[in-house]
XYZ file of N, CA and C in Angstrom:
867
model
N 12.621 -11.371 -9.051
C 11.292 -11.230 -9.659
C 10.216 -11.945 -8.828
N 10.635 -13.021 -8.145
C 9.685 -13.786 -7.344
C 9.136 -12.943 -6.197
N 9.985 -12.087 -5.606
C 9.525 -11.229 -4.511
C 8.494 -10.220 -5.007
N 8.693 -9.710 -6.208
C 7.735 -8.766 -6.784
C 6.386 -9.446 -6.990
N 6.415 -10.665 -7.505
C 5.174 -11.413 -7.708
C 4.459 -11.664 -6.379
N 5.227 -12.026 -5.340
C 4.635 -12.304 -4.037
C 4.065 -11.036 -3.404
N 4.714 -9.902 -3.625
C 4.192 -8.624 -3.121
C 2.864 -8.294 -3.780
N 2.788 -8.507 -5.093
C 1.545 -8.268 -5.834
C 0.436 -9.185 -5.322
N 0.783 -10.445 -5.086
C -0.188 -11.425 -4.603
C -0.712 -11.038 -3.223
N 0.192 -10.662 -2.308
C -0.207 -10.279 -0.951
C -1.062 -9.016 -0.965
N -0.671 -8.036 -1.772
C -1.428 -6.781 -1.844
C -2.811 -6.993 -2.447
N -2.911 -7.878 -3.424
C -4.208 -8.177 -4.033
C -5.112 -8.907 -3.042
N -4.517 -9.727 -2.195
C -5.283 -10.414 -1.155
C -5.884 -9.404 -0.175
N -5.181 -8.308 0.064
C -5.718 -7.243 0.923
C -7.021 -6.702 0.341
N -7.050 -6.579 -0.984
C -8.252 -6.092 -1.661
C -9.432 -7.022 -1.376
N -9.204 -8.328 -1.485
C -10.267 -9.304 -1.226
C -10.767 -9.184 0.207
N -9.840 -9.038 1.146
C -10.208 -8.941 2.567
C -11.017 -7.678 2.827
N -10.609 -6.566 2.233
C -11.363 -5.323 2.412
C -12.782 -5.442 1.845
N -12.908 -6.158 0.744
C -14.241 -6.378 0.174
C -15.095 -7.216 1.125
N -14.458 -8.200 1.765
C -15.180 -9.029 2.733
C -15.570 -8.222 3.972
N -14.773 -7.215 4.315
C -15.132 -6.324 5.427
C -16.501 -5.702 5.172
N -16.716 -5.296 3.927
C -17.982 -4.658 3.563
C -19.127 -5.671 3.623
N -18.844 -6.895 3.177
C -19.869 -7.943 3.172
C -20.308 -8.287 4.593
N -19.327 -8.395 5.500
C -19.624 -8.817 6.873
C -19.734 -7.649 7.858
N -19.788 -6.433 7.327
C -20.005 -5.228 8.147
C -18.964 -5.092 9.261
N -17.720 -5.251 8.886
C -16.618 -5.119 9.827
C -16.304 -3.638 10.044
N -16.001 -3.280 11.289
C -15.566 -1.913 11.589
C -14.128 -1.765 11.085
N -13.960 -1.039 10.004
C -12.663 -0.961 9.332
C -11.587 -0.349 10.211
N -11.920 0.678 10.964
C -10.929 1.342 11.811
C -10.366 0.371 12.844
N -11.242 -0.358 13.525
C -10.789 -1.320 14.528
C -9.951 -2.425 13.887
N -10.387 -2.915 12.752
C -9.656 -3.985 12.072
C -8.278 -3.501 11.620
N -8.211 -2.275 11.130
C -6.939 -1.711 10.682
C -5.955 -1.609 11.841
N -6.422 -1.084 12.977
C -5.546 -0.944 14.141
C -5.056 -2.317 14.610
N -5.968 -3.288 14.676
C -5.596 -4.642 15.090
C -4.617 -5.259 14.089
N -4.818 -4.964 12.819
C -3.973 -5.525 11.778
C -2.519 -5.107 11.946
N -2.304 -3.899 12.450
C -0.935 -3.410 12.593
C -0.159 -4.163 13.666
N -0.809 -4.525 14.769
C -0.085 -5.269 15.796
C 0.190 -6.699 15.326
N -0.706 -7.255 14.516
C -0.481 -8.588 13.946
C 0.677 -8.536 12.948
N 0.670 -7.519 12.087
C 1.741 -7.364 11.103
C 3.085 -7.148 11.796
N 3.074 -6.333 12.861
C 4.307 -6.106 13.606
C 4.827 -7.384 14.248
N 3.926 -8.193 14.745
C 4.308 -9.471 15.362
C 4.910 -10.418 14.329
N 4.390 -10.391 13.113
C 4.951 -11.224 12.036
C 6.411 -10.867 11.787
N 6.708 -9.571 11.852
C 8.084 -9.124 11.658
C 9.007 -9.634 12.745
N 8.539 -9.605 13.975
C 9.361 -10.097 15.090
C 9.607 -11.595 14.967
N 8.562 -12.326 14.546
C 8.704 -13.776 14.370
C 9.711 -14.091 13.262
N 9.680 -13.279 12.219
C 10.553 -13.530 11.070
C 11.967 -13.002 11.239
N 12.220 -12.256 12.318
C 13.554 -11.682 12.535
C 14.461 -12.727 13.180
N 15.600 -12.979 12.558
C 16.490 -14.040 13.023
C 17.415 -13.591 14.151
N 17.597 -12.279 14.296
C 18.497 -11.777 15.325
C 17.818 -11.684 16.685
N 18.591 -11.255 17.669
C 18.081 -11.076 19.018
C 17.484 -9.677 19.138
N 16.247 -9.599 19.596
C 15.556 -8.317 19.694
C 15.755 -7.716 21.082
N 16.323 -6.515 21.108
C 16.491 -5.772 22.355
C 15.742 -4.448 22.212
N 14.644 -4.291 22.947
C 13.810 -3.105 22.830
C 14.624 -1.833 23.050
N 15.536 -1.869 24.012
C 16.330 -0.679 24.340
C 17.303 -0.305 23.219
N 17.642 -1.281 22.364
C 18.600 -1.025 21.285
C 17.937 -0.539 19.994
N 16.635 -0.781 19.860
C 15.947 -0.436 18.615
C 16.075 1.045 18.255
N 15.932 1.991 19.227
C 16.083 3.409 18.867
C 17.463 3.782 18.333
N 18.450 2.888 18.488
C 19.798 3.177 18.005
C 19.954 2.909 16.510
N 19.005 2.208 15.919
C 19.078 1.958 14.479
C 18.862 3.267 13.703
N 19.598 3.425 12.609
C 19.514 4.660 11.821
C 18.136 4.871 11.218
N 17.415 3.771 10.988
C 16.106 3.875 10.334
C 14.959 4.064 11.320
N 15.250 4.081 12.623
C 14.197 4.064 13.649
C 13.224 5.240 13.505
N 13.745 6.450 13.429
C 12.860 7.620 13.385
C 12.096 7.707 12.059
N 12.707 7.176 11.014
C 11.990 7.095 9.744
C 10.821 6.140 9.845
N 11.011 5.028 10.563
C 9.940 4.054 10.759
C 8.807 4.655 11.588
N 9.158 5.488 12.581
C 8.129 6.166 13.372
C 7.270 7.058 12.469
N 7.959 7.856 11.643
C 7.230 8.750 10.737
C 6.320 8.009 9.784
N 6.810 6.890 9.243
C 5.999 6.092 8.321
C 4.804 5.470 9.032
N 5.028 4.996 10.255
C 3.928 4.395 11.018
C 2.805 5.379 11.260
N 3.159 6.609 11.629
C 2.159 7.664 11.838
C 1.461 7.995 10.522
N 2.258 8.069 9.449
C 1.705 8.413 8.139
C 0.736 7.347 7.647
N 0.996 6.082 7.975
C 0.084 5.000 7.592
C -1.336 5.287 8.083
N -1.456 5.639 9.360
C -2.768 5.898 9.941
C -3.395 7.159 9.355
N -2.591 8.204 9.188
C -3.104 9.468 8.641
C -3.671 9.254 7.239
N -2.901 8.567 6.393
C -3.342 8.336 5.007
C -4.583 7.450 4.987
N -4.617 6.449 5.873
C -5.799 5.588 5.931
C -7.050 6.400 6.232
N -6.966 7.293 7.221
C -8.119 8.118 7.573
C -8.488 9.095 6.458
N -7.483 9.608 5.773
C -7.750 10.480 4.629
C -8.452 9.711 3.518
N -8.065 8.443 3.331
C -8.718 7.601 2.331
C -10.175 7.353 2.703
N -10.425 7.171 4.003
C -11.797 6.947 4.459
C -12.658 8.185 4.204
N -12.109 9.362 4.505
C -12.844 10.626 4.286
C -13.093 10.833 2.801
N -12.073 10.556 1.982
C -12.207 10.729 0.531
C -13.270 9.804 -0.032
N -13.305 8.558 0.455
C -14.312 7.597 0.012
C -15.718 8.103 0.320
N -15.892 8.653 1.507
C -17.201 9.158 1.918
C -17.642 10.369 1.094
N -16.697 11.228 0.757
C -17.040 12.478 0.081
C -17.020 12.378 -1.442
N -16.143 11.507 -1.988
C -15.993 11.474 -3.442
C -16.108 10.096 -4.060
N -16.115 9.037 -3.248
C -16.284 7.698 -3.782
C -14.999 6.885 -3.812
N -15.155 5.564 -3.904
C -14.038 4.626 -3.863
C -13.123 4.770 -5.078
N -13.701 5.105 -6.228
C -12.898 5.241 -7.442
C -11.864 6.350 -7.304
N -12.263 7.453 -6.690
C -11.355 8.580 -6.496
C -10.190 8.180 -5.605
N -10.488 7.425 -4.533
C -9.436 6.950 -3.629
C -8.472 6.038 -4.360
N -9.009 5.119 -5.148
C -8.187 4.159 -5.873
C -7.231 4.871 -6.827
N -7.754 5.834 -7.571
C -6.926 6.573 -8.523
C -5.868 7.393 -7.796
N -6.277 8.118 -6.741
C -5.343 8.986 -6.011
C -4.202 8.193 -5.383
N -4.528 7.046 -4.763
C -3.496 6.261 -4.087
C -2.565 5.562 -5.068
N -3.115 5.044 -6.163
C -2.294 4.313 -7.120
C -1.516 5.248 -8.051
N -2.086 6.419 -8.373
C -1.367 7.382 -9.203
C -0.128 7.920 -8.491
N -0.126 7.806 -7.158
C 1.000 8.304 -6.374
C 2.285 7.552 -6.680
N 2.188 6.451 -7.425
C 3.372 5.688 -7.810
C 4.345 6.548 -8.596
N 3.860 7.637 -9.169
C 4.730 8.522 -9.947
C 5.814 9.143 -9.068
N 5.531 9.314 -7.754
C 6.500 9.928 -6.838
C 7.763 9.069 -6.673
N 7.649 7.785 -6.260
C 8.873 6.977 -6.148
C 9.545 6.714 -7.484
N 8.769 6.711 -8.573
C 9.365 6.512 -9.902
C 10.289 7.680 -10.234
N 9.770 8.901 -10.062
C 10.572 10.095 -10.344
C 11.775 10.171 -9.397
N 11.542 9.812 -8.124
C 12.621 9.827 -7.133
C 13.739 8.874 -7.543
N 13.376 7.670 -7.983
C 14.377 6.695 -8.395
C 15.177 7.163 -9.593
N 14.494 7.806 -10.540
C 15.167 8.272 -11.756
C 16.100 9.445 -11.449
N 15.641 10.395 -10.624
C 16.431 11.600 -10.349
C 17.507 11.362 -9.292
N 17.142 10.670 -8.189
C 18.081 10.527 -7.065
C 19.085 9.407 -7.300
N 18.617 8.291 -7.860
C 19.500 7.148 -8.064
C 19.960 7.004 -9.515
N 19.603 7.992 -10.340
C 20.015 7.985 -11.750
C 19.637 6.690 -12.462
N 18.412 6.206 -12.167
C 17.960 4.990 -12.829
C 17.687 5.256 -14.308
N 17.866 4.229 -15.096
C 17.772 4.381 -16.538
C 16.367 4.680 -17.032
N 16.314 5.405 -18.137
C 15.040 5.681 -18.813
C 15.186 5.336 -20.293
N 14.093 4.953 -20.884
C 14.063 4.671 -22.318
C 12.671 5.009 -22.819
N 12.524 5.050 -24.112
C 11.221 5.362 -24.705
C 10.188 4.328 -24.273
N 10.576 3.048 -24.298
C 9.645 1.984 -23.916
C 9.247 2.094 -22.449
N 10.209 2.404 -21.592
C 9.935 2.500 -20.162
C 9.011 3.679 -19.859
N 9.298 4.825 -20.454
C 8.456 6.011 -20.244
C 7.053 5.764 -20.765
N 6.957 5.144 -21.944
C 5.643 4.823 -22.514
C 4.904 3.852 -21.606
N 5.620 2.870 -21.065
C 5.010 1.907 -20.161
C 4.479 2.562 -18.899
N 5.228 3.518 -18.352
C 4.799 4.236 -17.144
C 3.543 5.057 -17.423
N 3.521 5.741 -18.566
C 2.354 6.550 -18.932
C 1.119 5.667 -19.136
N 1.314 4.531 -19.778
C 0.201 3.589 -19.967
C -0.258 3.014 -18.628
N 0.693 2.817 -17.712
C 0.351 2.299 -16.380
C -0.561 3.278 -15.641
N -0.245 4.559 -15.712
C -1.072 5.574 -15.058
C -2.465 5.613 -15.689
N -2.520 5.482 -17.007
C -3.815 5.450 -17.697
C -4.596 4.203 -17.295
N -3.888 3.087 -17.140
C -4.533 1.834 -16.745
C -5.169 1.959 -15.372
N -4.470 2.619 -14.439
C -5.005 2.828 -13.101
C -6.309 3.613 -13.161
N -6.315 4.656 -13.954
C -7.516 5.504 -14.061
C -8.687 4.714 -14.638
N -8.487 4.100 -15.779
C -9.598 3.431 -16.459
C -10.086 2.190 -15.695
N -9.180 1.533 -14.958
C -9.584 0.357 -14.184
C -10.392 0.744 -12.954
N -10.211 1.974 -12.479
C -10.814 2.388 -11.215
C -12.194 3.009 -11.353
N -12.462 3.675 -12.476
C -13.753 4.344 -12.606
C -14.862 3.306 -12.749
N -15.962 3.548 -12.060
C -17.046 2.558 -12.016
C -18.359 3.075 -12.613
N -18.316 4.216 -13.267
C -19.519 4.719 -13.930
C -19.140 5.245 -15.301
N -20.088 5.268 -16.175
C -19.822 5.708 -17.548
C -19.468 7.191 -17.615
N -19.840 7.935 -16.584
C -19.547 9.374 -16.577
C -18.124 9.669 -16.118
N -17.397 8.642 -15.652
C -16.034 8.855 -15.196
C -15.992 9.323 -13.758
N -14.896 9.964 -13.385
C -14.689 10.419 -12.014
C -14.928 11.914 -11.917
N -15.765 12.310 -10.982
C -16.017 13.729 -10.765
C -15.828 14.042 -9.287
N -15.185 15.170 -9.017
C -14.895 15.583 -7.646
C -15.356 17.025 -7.459
N -16.093 17.275 -6.400
C -16.487 18.629 -6.083
C -15.269 19.429 -5.658
N -15.223 20.696 -6.053
C -14.059 21.536 -5.781
C -13.724 21.584 -4.288
N -14.742 21.640 -3.442
C -14.511 21.754 -1.998
C -13.918 20.479 -1.396
N -14.045 19.355 -2.109
C -13.520 18.078 -1.609
C -12.195 17.680 -2.260
N -11.683 18.535 -3.144
C -10.484 18.208 -3.911
C -9.260 18.000 -3.017
N -9.214 18.691 -1.885
C -8.043 18.625 -1.000
C -7.796 17.208 -0.481
N -8.846 16.426 -0.282
C -8.690 15.091 0.316
C -7.980 14.107 -0.619
N -8.413 13.957 -1.893
C -7.653 13.069 -2.780
C -6.234 13.567 -3.049
N -6.049 14.878 -3.029
C -4.698 15.430 -3.211
C -3.801 14.998 -2.060
N -4.330 15.053 -0.835
C -3.561 14.627 0.341
C -3.304 13.126 0.324
N -4.276 12.336 -0.159
C -4.069 10.886 -0.299
C -2.952 10.626 -1.304
N -2.980 11.349 -2.407
C -1.953 11.231 -3.447
C -0.569 11.545 -2.880
N -0.462 12.664 -2.167
C 0.823 13.078 -1.602
C 1.292 12.113 -0.510
N 0.364 11.730 0.378
C 0.721 10.837 1.473
C 1.176 9.479 0.982
N 0.450 8.905 0.026
C 0.814 7.594 -0.517
C 2.156 7.662 -1.237
N 2.383 8.757 -1.950
C 3.653 8.941 -2.654
C 4.823 9.051 -1.692
N 4.619 9.774 -0.593
C 5.675 9.925 0.421
C 5.993 8.585 1.069
N 4.956 7.785 1.342
C 5.171 6.466 1.963
C 6.040 5.583 1.070
N 5.672 5.449 -0.201
C 6.429 4.586 -1.110
C 7.854 5.090 -1.305
N 7.994 6.404 -1.464
C 9.324 6.986 -1.664
C 10.194 6.801 -0.429
N 9.608 6.992 0.754
C 10.362 6.855 2.005
C 10.806 5.417 2.232
N 9.927 4.470 1.907
C 10.298 3.058 2.045
C 11.506 2.746 1.168
N 11.480 3.237 -0.068
C 12.606 3.032 -0.980
C 13.880 3.650 -0.418
N 13.796 4.881 0.053
C 14.982 5.585 0.552
C 15.558 4.912 1.796
N 14.695 4.580 2.751
C 15.156 3.995 4.006
C 15.767 2.613 3.796
N 15.081 1.778 2.985
C 15.605 0.430 2.797
C 16.929 0.452 2.040
N 17.113 1.432 1.187
C 18.334 1.504 0.388
C 19.506 2.100 1.168
N 19.208 3.075 2.024
C 20.266 3.821 2.695
C 20.594 3.305 4.099
N 19.597 2.768 4.806
C 19.791 2.493 6.231
C 19.482 1.070 6.697
N 18.642 0.339 5.972
C 18.193 -0.975 6.456
C 19.088 -2.081 5.915
N 19.742 -2.795 6.831
C 20.572 -3.921 6.428
C 19.687 -5.083 5.993
N 20.231 -5.978 5.187
C 19.457 -7.096 4.649
C 18.788 -7.914 5.746
N 19.527 -8.196 6.809
C 18.989 -9.032 7.893
C 17.984 -8.290 8.767
N 17.935 -6.962 8.627
C 17.059 -6.156 9.489
C 15.713 -5.813 8.853
N 15.461 -6.317 7.639
C 14.199 -6.008 6.957
C 12.979 -6.403 7.791
N 12.926 -7.621 8.379
C 11.765 -7.977 9.210
C 11.609 -7.061 10.422
N 12.731 -6.686 11.062
C 12.666 -5.815 12.236
C 12.203 -4.420 11.858
N 12.727 -3.902 10.755
C 12.310 -2.584 10.262
C 10.810 -2.586 9.973
N 10.325 -3.602 9.281
C 8.902 -3.705 8.959
C 8.070 -3.809 10.231
N 8.583 -4.573 11.202
C 7.870 -4.755 12.459
C 7.726 -3.448 13.218
N 8.805 -2.694 13.328
C 8.762 -1.408 14.041
C 7.805 -0.448 13.346
N 7.849 -0.436 12.030
C 6.946 0.420 11.246
C 5.484 0.126 11.597
N 5.127 -1.144 11.611
C 3.737 -1.519 11.895
C 3.360 -1.271 13.356
N 4.285 -1.504 14.267
C 3.982 -1.247 15.677
C 3.747 0.243 15.928
N 4.502 1.093 15.225
C 4.299 2.539 15.355
C 2.923 2.937 14.810
N 2.515 2.288 13.733
C 1.178 2.537 13.192
C 0.116 2.089 14.192
N 0.370 0.959 14.856
C -0.566 0.452 15.862
C -0.707 1.428 17.029
N 0.424 1.925 17.521
C 0.395 2.869 18.641
C -0.367 4.133 18.263
N -0.136 4.617 17.055
C -0.869 5.792 16.579
C -2.359 5.486 16.470
N -2.669 4.273 16.015
C -4.070 3.872 15.891
C -4.786 3.806 17.224
N -4.036 3.495 18.279
C -4.642 3.467 19.615
C -5.182 4.840 20.018
N -4.507 5.888 19.579
C -4.992 7.240 19.867
C -6.328 7.500 19.165
N -6.455 6.939 17.939
C -7.719 7.083 17.197
C -8.845 6.381 17.956
N -8.560 5.145 18.422
C -9.570 4.408 19.186
C -9.860 5.100 20.515
N -8.825 5.677 21.120
C -9.016 6.408 22.374
C -9.934 7.597 22.200
N -9.781 8.278 21.072
C -10.644 9.412 20.768
C -12.090 8.954 20.611
N -12.273 7.796 19.954
C -13.618 7.248 19.798
C -14.205 6.851 21.152
N -13.335 6.324 22.032
C -13.799 5.932 23.368
C -14.280 7.143 24.164
N -13.554 8.248 24.055
C -13.943 9.483 24.746
C -15.281 9.993 24.227
N -15.483 9.844 22.918
C -16.747 10.280 22.312
C -17.887 9.315 22.620
N -17.549 8.111 23.112
C -18.565 7.118 23.427
C -19.031 6.317 22.231
N -18.234 6.337 21.140
C -18.629 5.619 19.918
C -17.854 4.322 19.725
N -16.952 4.006 20.651
C -16.118 2.811 20.512
C -16.822 1.581 21.051
N -16.936 0.552 20.215
C -17.513 -0.719 20.625
C -16.737 -1.830 19.938
N -15.756 -2.372 20.652
C -14.888 -3.407 20.091
C -15.601 -4.759 20.114
N -15.568 -5.450 18.992
C -16.209 -6.762 18.893
C -15.197 -7.810 18.446
N -15.491 -9.065 18.731
C -14.621 -10.173 18.365
C -14.479 -10.270 16.845
N -15.548 -9.962 16.139
C -15.524 -10.012 14.676
C -14.473 -9.063 14.109
N -14.373 -7.871 14.671
C -13.403 -6.887 14.193
C -11.973 -7.308 14.501
N -11.784 -7.974 15.631
C -10.448 -8.462 15.999
C -9.989 -9.545 15.029
N -10.874 -10.499 14.735
C -10.556 -11.578 13.790
C -10.253 -10.995 12.405
N -11.031 -9.995 12.016
C -10.809 -9.347 10.719
C -9.430 -8.701 10.673
N -9.024 -8.088 11.788
C -7.707 -7.471 11.856
C -6.581 -8.484 11.742
N -6.778 -9.647 12.355
C -5.783 -10.725 12.269
C -5.657 -11.194 10.820
N -6.798 -11.378 10.163
C -6.802 -11.829 8.760
C -6.122 -10.822 7.849
N -6.246 -9.554 8.162
C -5.644 -8.501 7.348
C -4.153 -8.346 7.627
N -3.759 -8.552 8.885
C -2.393 -8.261 9.307
C -1.322 -9.095 8.643
N -1.599 -10.378 8.440
C -0.586 -11.269 7.877
C -0.235 -10.884 6.431
N -1.203 -10.795 5.519
C -0.828 -10.392 4.160
C -0.321 -8.950 4.085
N -0.769 -8.090 4.992
C -0.289 -6.710 5.004
C 1.211 -6.669 5.294
N 1.645 -7.460 6.270
C 3.078 -7.526 6.576
C 3.867 -8.006 5.362
N 3.404 -9.082 4.744
C 4.162 -9.654 3.641
C 4.124 -8.776 2.388
N 3.078 -7.958 2.237
C 3.043 -7.043 1.093
C 4.196 -6.049 1.178
N 4.503 -5.575 2.398
C 5.614 -4.650 2.603
C 6.948 -5.390 2.572
N 7.006 -6.530 3.250
C 8.253 -7.309 3.310
C 8.723 -7.710 1.909
N 7.810 -8.256 1.114
C 8.189 -8.703 -0.226
C 8.509 -7.517 -1.145
N 7.814 -6.378 -0.937
C 8.112 -5.193 -1.742
C 9.536 -4.711 -1.463
N 9.922 -4.684 -0.192
C 11.282 -4.259 0.162
C 12.308 -5.215 -0.428
N 12.018 -6.513 -0.363
C 12.945 -7.501 -0.928
C 13.044 -7.345 -2.452
N 11.914 -7.016 -3.088
C 11.936 -6.801 -4.538
C 12.772 -5.573 -4.887
N 12.677 -4.532 -4.059
C 13.459 -3.322 -4.290
C 14.955 -3.579 -4.124
N 15.296 -4.584 -3.316
C 16.703 -4.907 -3.076
C 17.244 -5.903 -4.091
N 16.365 -6.433 -4.931
C 16.780 -7.461 -5.883
C 17.717 -6.929 -6.946
N 18.610 -7.779 -7.400
C 19.556 -7.402 -8.448
C 18.846 -7.283 -9.797
N 19.148 -6.210 -10.517
C 18.625 -6.040 -11.869
C 17.276 -5.371 -11.964
N 16.630 -5.074 -10.821
C 15.328 -4.425 -10.852
C 15.436 -3.022 -10.256
N 15.282 -2.015 -11.079
C 15.307 -0.639 -10.588
C 13.990 -0.327 -9.897
N 14.030 0.617 -8.951
C 12.830 0.915 -8.167
C 11.704 1.452 -9.044
N 12.046 2.227 -10.084
C 11.011 2.757 -10.979
C 10.291 1.620 -11.688
N 11.019 0.564 -12.015
C 10.421 -0.616 -12.644
C 9.569 -1.391 -11.651
N 10.111 -1.582 -10.437
C 9.396 -2.337 -9.402
C 8.073 -1.671 -9.050
N 8.091 -0.367 -8.788
C 6.880 0.340 -8.381
C 5.843 0.381 -9.500
N 6.297 0.551 -10.729
C 5.355 0.585 -11.856
C 4.651 -0.758 -12.005
N 5.427 -1.833 -12.092
C 4.838 -3.164 -12.268
C 3.991 -3.542 -11.060
N 4.486 -3.246 -9.874
C 3.774 -3.603 -8.646
C 2.395 -2.954 -8.600
N 2.337 -1.658 -8.790
C 1.061 -0.951 -8.670
C 0.064 -1.314 -9.754
N 0.515 -1.348 -10.989
C -0.431 -1.608 -12.073
C -0.877 -3.069 -12.059
N 0.013 -3.977 -11.639
C -0.366 -5.389 -11.553
C -1.380 -5.613 -10.431
N -1.240 -4.879 -9.329
C -2.210 -4.974 -8.238
C -3.589 -4.535 -8.720
N -3.631 -3.411 -9.439
C -4.903 -2.920 -9.974
C -5.516 -3.947 -10.925
N -4.699 -4.487 -11.818
C -5.187 -5.458 -12.800
C -5.664 -6.742 -12.120
N -4.839 -7.272 -11.211
C -5.172 -8.527 -10.535
C -6.389 -8.353 -9.635
N -6.481 -7.201 -8.961
C -7.627 -6.935 -8.095
C -8.917 -6.848 -8.902
N -8.813 -6.249 -10.075
C -9.983 -6.153 -10.954
C -10.454 -7.542 -11.371
N -9.492 -8.403 -11.720
C -9.834 -9.772 -12.116
C -10.460 -10.537 -10.945
N -9.893 -10.359 -9.737
C -10.447 -11.017 -8.551
C -11.869 -10.536 -8.267
N -12.107 -9.248 -8.511
C -13.442 -8.707 -8.318
C -14.464 -9.372 -9.223
N -14.041 -9.680 -10.451
C -14.924 -10.348 -11.412
C -15.177 -11.801 -10.995
N -14.104 -12.506 -10.664
C -14.189 -13.933 -10.377
C -14.874 -14.227 -9.045
N -14.466 -13.501 -7.999
C -14.953 -13.809 -6.646
C -16.243 -13.072 -6.308
N -16.298 -11.777 -6.646
C -17.443 -10.961 -6.220
C -18.416 -10.636 -7.352
N -18.180 -11.236 -8.526
C -19.082 -11.083 -9.670
C -19.309 -9.609 -10.042
N -18.247 -8.813 -9.918
C -18.361 -7.398 -10.256
C -18.528 -7.237 -11.771
N -19.299 -6.245 -12.151
C -19.520 -5.962 -13.566
C -18.615 -4.802 -13.992
N -17.914 -5.003 -15.103
C -17.019 -3.964 -15.602
C -17.636 -3.248 -16.790
N -17.416 -1.941 -16.825
C -17.828 -1.163 -17.981
C -16.679 -1.193 -18.995
N -16.916 -0.805 -20.250
C -15.855 -0.856 -21.267
C -14.562 -0.152 -20.862
N -14.673 0.963 -20.117
C -13.471 1.682 -19.690
C -12.614 0.831 -18.760
N -13.259 -0.014 -17.943
C -12.507 -0.889 -17.051
C -11.723 -1.928 -17.847
N -12.362 -2.481 -18.872
C -11.670 -3.458 -19.715
C -10.498 -2.797 -20.434
N -10.680 -1.547 -20.844
C -9.581 -0.802 -21.461
C -8.426 -0.664 -20.472
N -8.780 -0.409 -19.207
C -7.757 -0.293 -18.175
C -6.968 -1.578 -17.997
N -7.653 -2.712 -18.010
C -6.987 -4.012 -17.879
C -6.037 -4.241 -19.059
N -6.515 -3.914 -20.250
C -5.687 -4.087 -21.453
C -4.439 -3.195 -21.392
N -4.630 -1.947 -20.977
C -3.492 -1.027 -20.854
C -2.519 -1.498 -19.781
N -3.062 -2.089 -18.715
C -2.206 -2.607 -17.639
C -1.290 -3.711 -18.163
N -1.857 -4.624 -18.939
C -1.072 -5.724 -19.496
C 0.025 -5.189 -20.417
N -0.354 -4.255 -21.275
C 0.622 -3.671 -22.215
C 1.735 -2.935 -21.468
N 1.349 -2.175 -20.444
C 2.345 -1.400 -19.691
C 3.340 -2.309 -18.981
N 2.835 -3.410 -18.413
C 3.724 -4.362 -17.729
C 4.713 -4.967 -18.721
N 4.222 -5.321 -19.919
C 5.093 -5.904 -20.944
C 6.172 -4.899 -21.357
N 5.773 -3.625 -21.526
C 6.730 -2.602 -21.961
C 7.801 -2.342 -20.899
N 7.362 -2.190 -19.641
C 8.316 -1.903 -18.571
C 9.201 -3.117 -18.316
N 8.612 -4.308 -18.321
C 9.385 -5.532 -18.082
C 10.429 -5.767 -19.193
N 10.123 -5.309 -20.398
C 11.055 -5.509 -21.513
C 12.323 -4.687 -21.376
N 12.303 -3.690 -20.458
C 13.488 -2.847 -20.264
C 14.396 -3.389 -19.167
N 14.007 -4.486 -18.517
C 14.832 -5.056 -17.443
C 16.117 -5.644 -18.010
């Protein structure tokens, strides 16, 4: 349970850092790319075994890590486009609602248990995500022509979480978790270099020290958010459907509270309803452990 709490804490810290990016006008793309090499380095530092670059492709999880690394960058860019076209609330709902994918996967593929309380908790968790994310009294509205972007964010985020669960369960040995996480982030970094290269060709790339520092600040908690999530998924007595439900809804709830305390954000009644539903859903799902 401690790993789940630490994953929630690290992921919520990412929210604070992203908010600070906006305050200090950080170039998010540059910071994201830099963050991946920092996160990958954290994995190498935390790996107790001997690292042989030539041997890494021999691991069963290697090609899965490549795919996830590429998907990280793709989903990030889709989130950026969705934010521009439909707003931050739409991105938040689409990415967090995707938790339904690994939940269903865990129940169907691994025959994880279900109960009335657990199902009710999951449904309340999804409702909590929606109500916590909307920032206007009119709710969330999306133009038909822009609908494809949040749908792709939903699918991409769901595939990432489901793939992490599958790979760590089937192919990643306990001692190899830091190395697996490191390779995943390095692949995301390499893919991100192509994005920066494209910007350089267009003449829009201007790397600054501020963006590099921002990437370093983001990279450390980003690594641990994945590392602790994988460790929580490997924990005894915690099914993946339970872990993903509590993890996602707790991040939304904790991030909302941090927004109030640190950034003095104002919540509308629907947001408070979301926080209340989040608390109830966590209690219901946790009671089935």
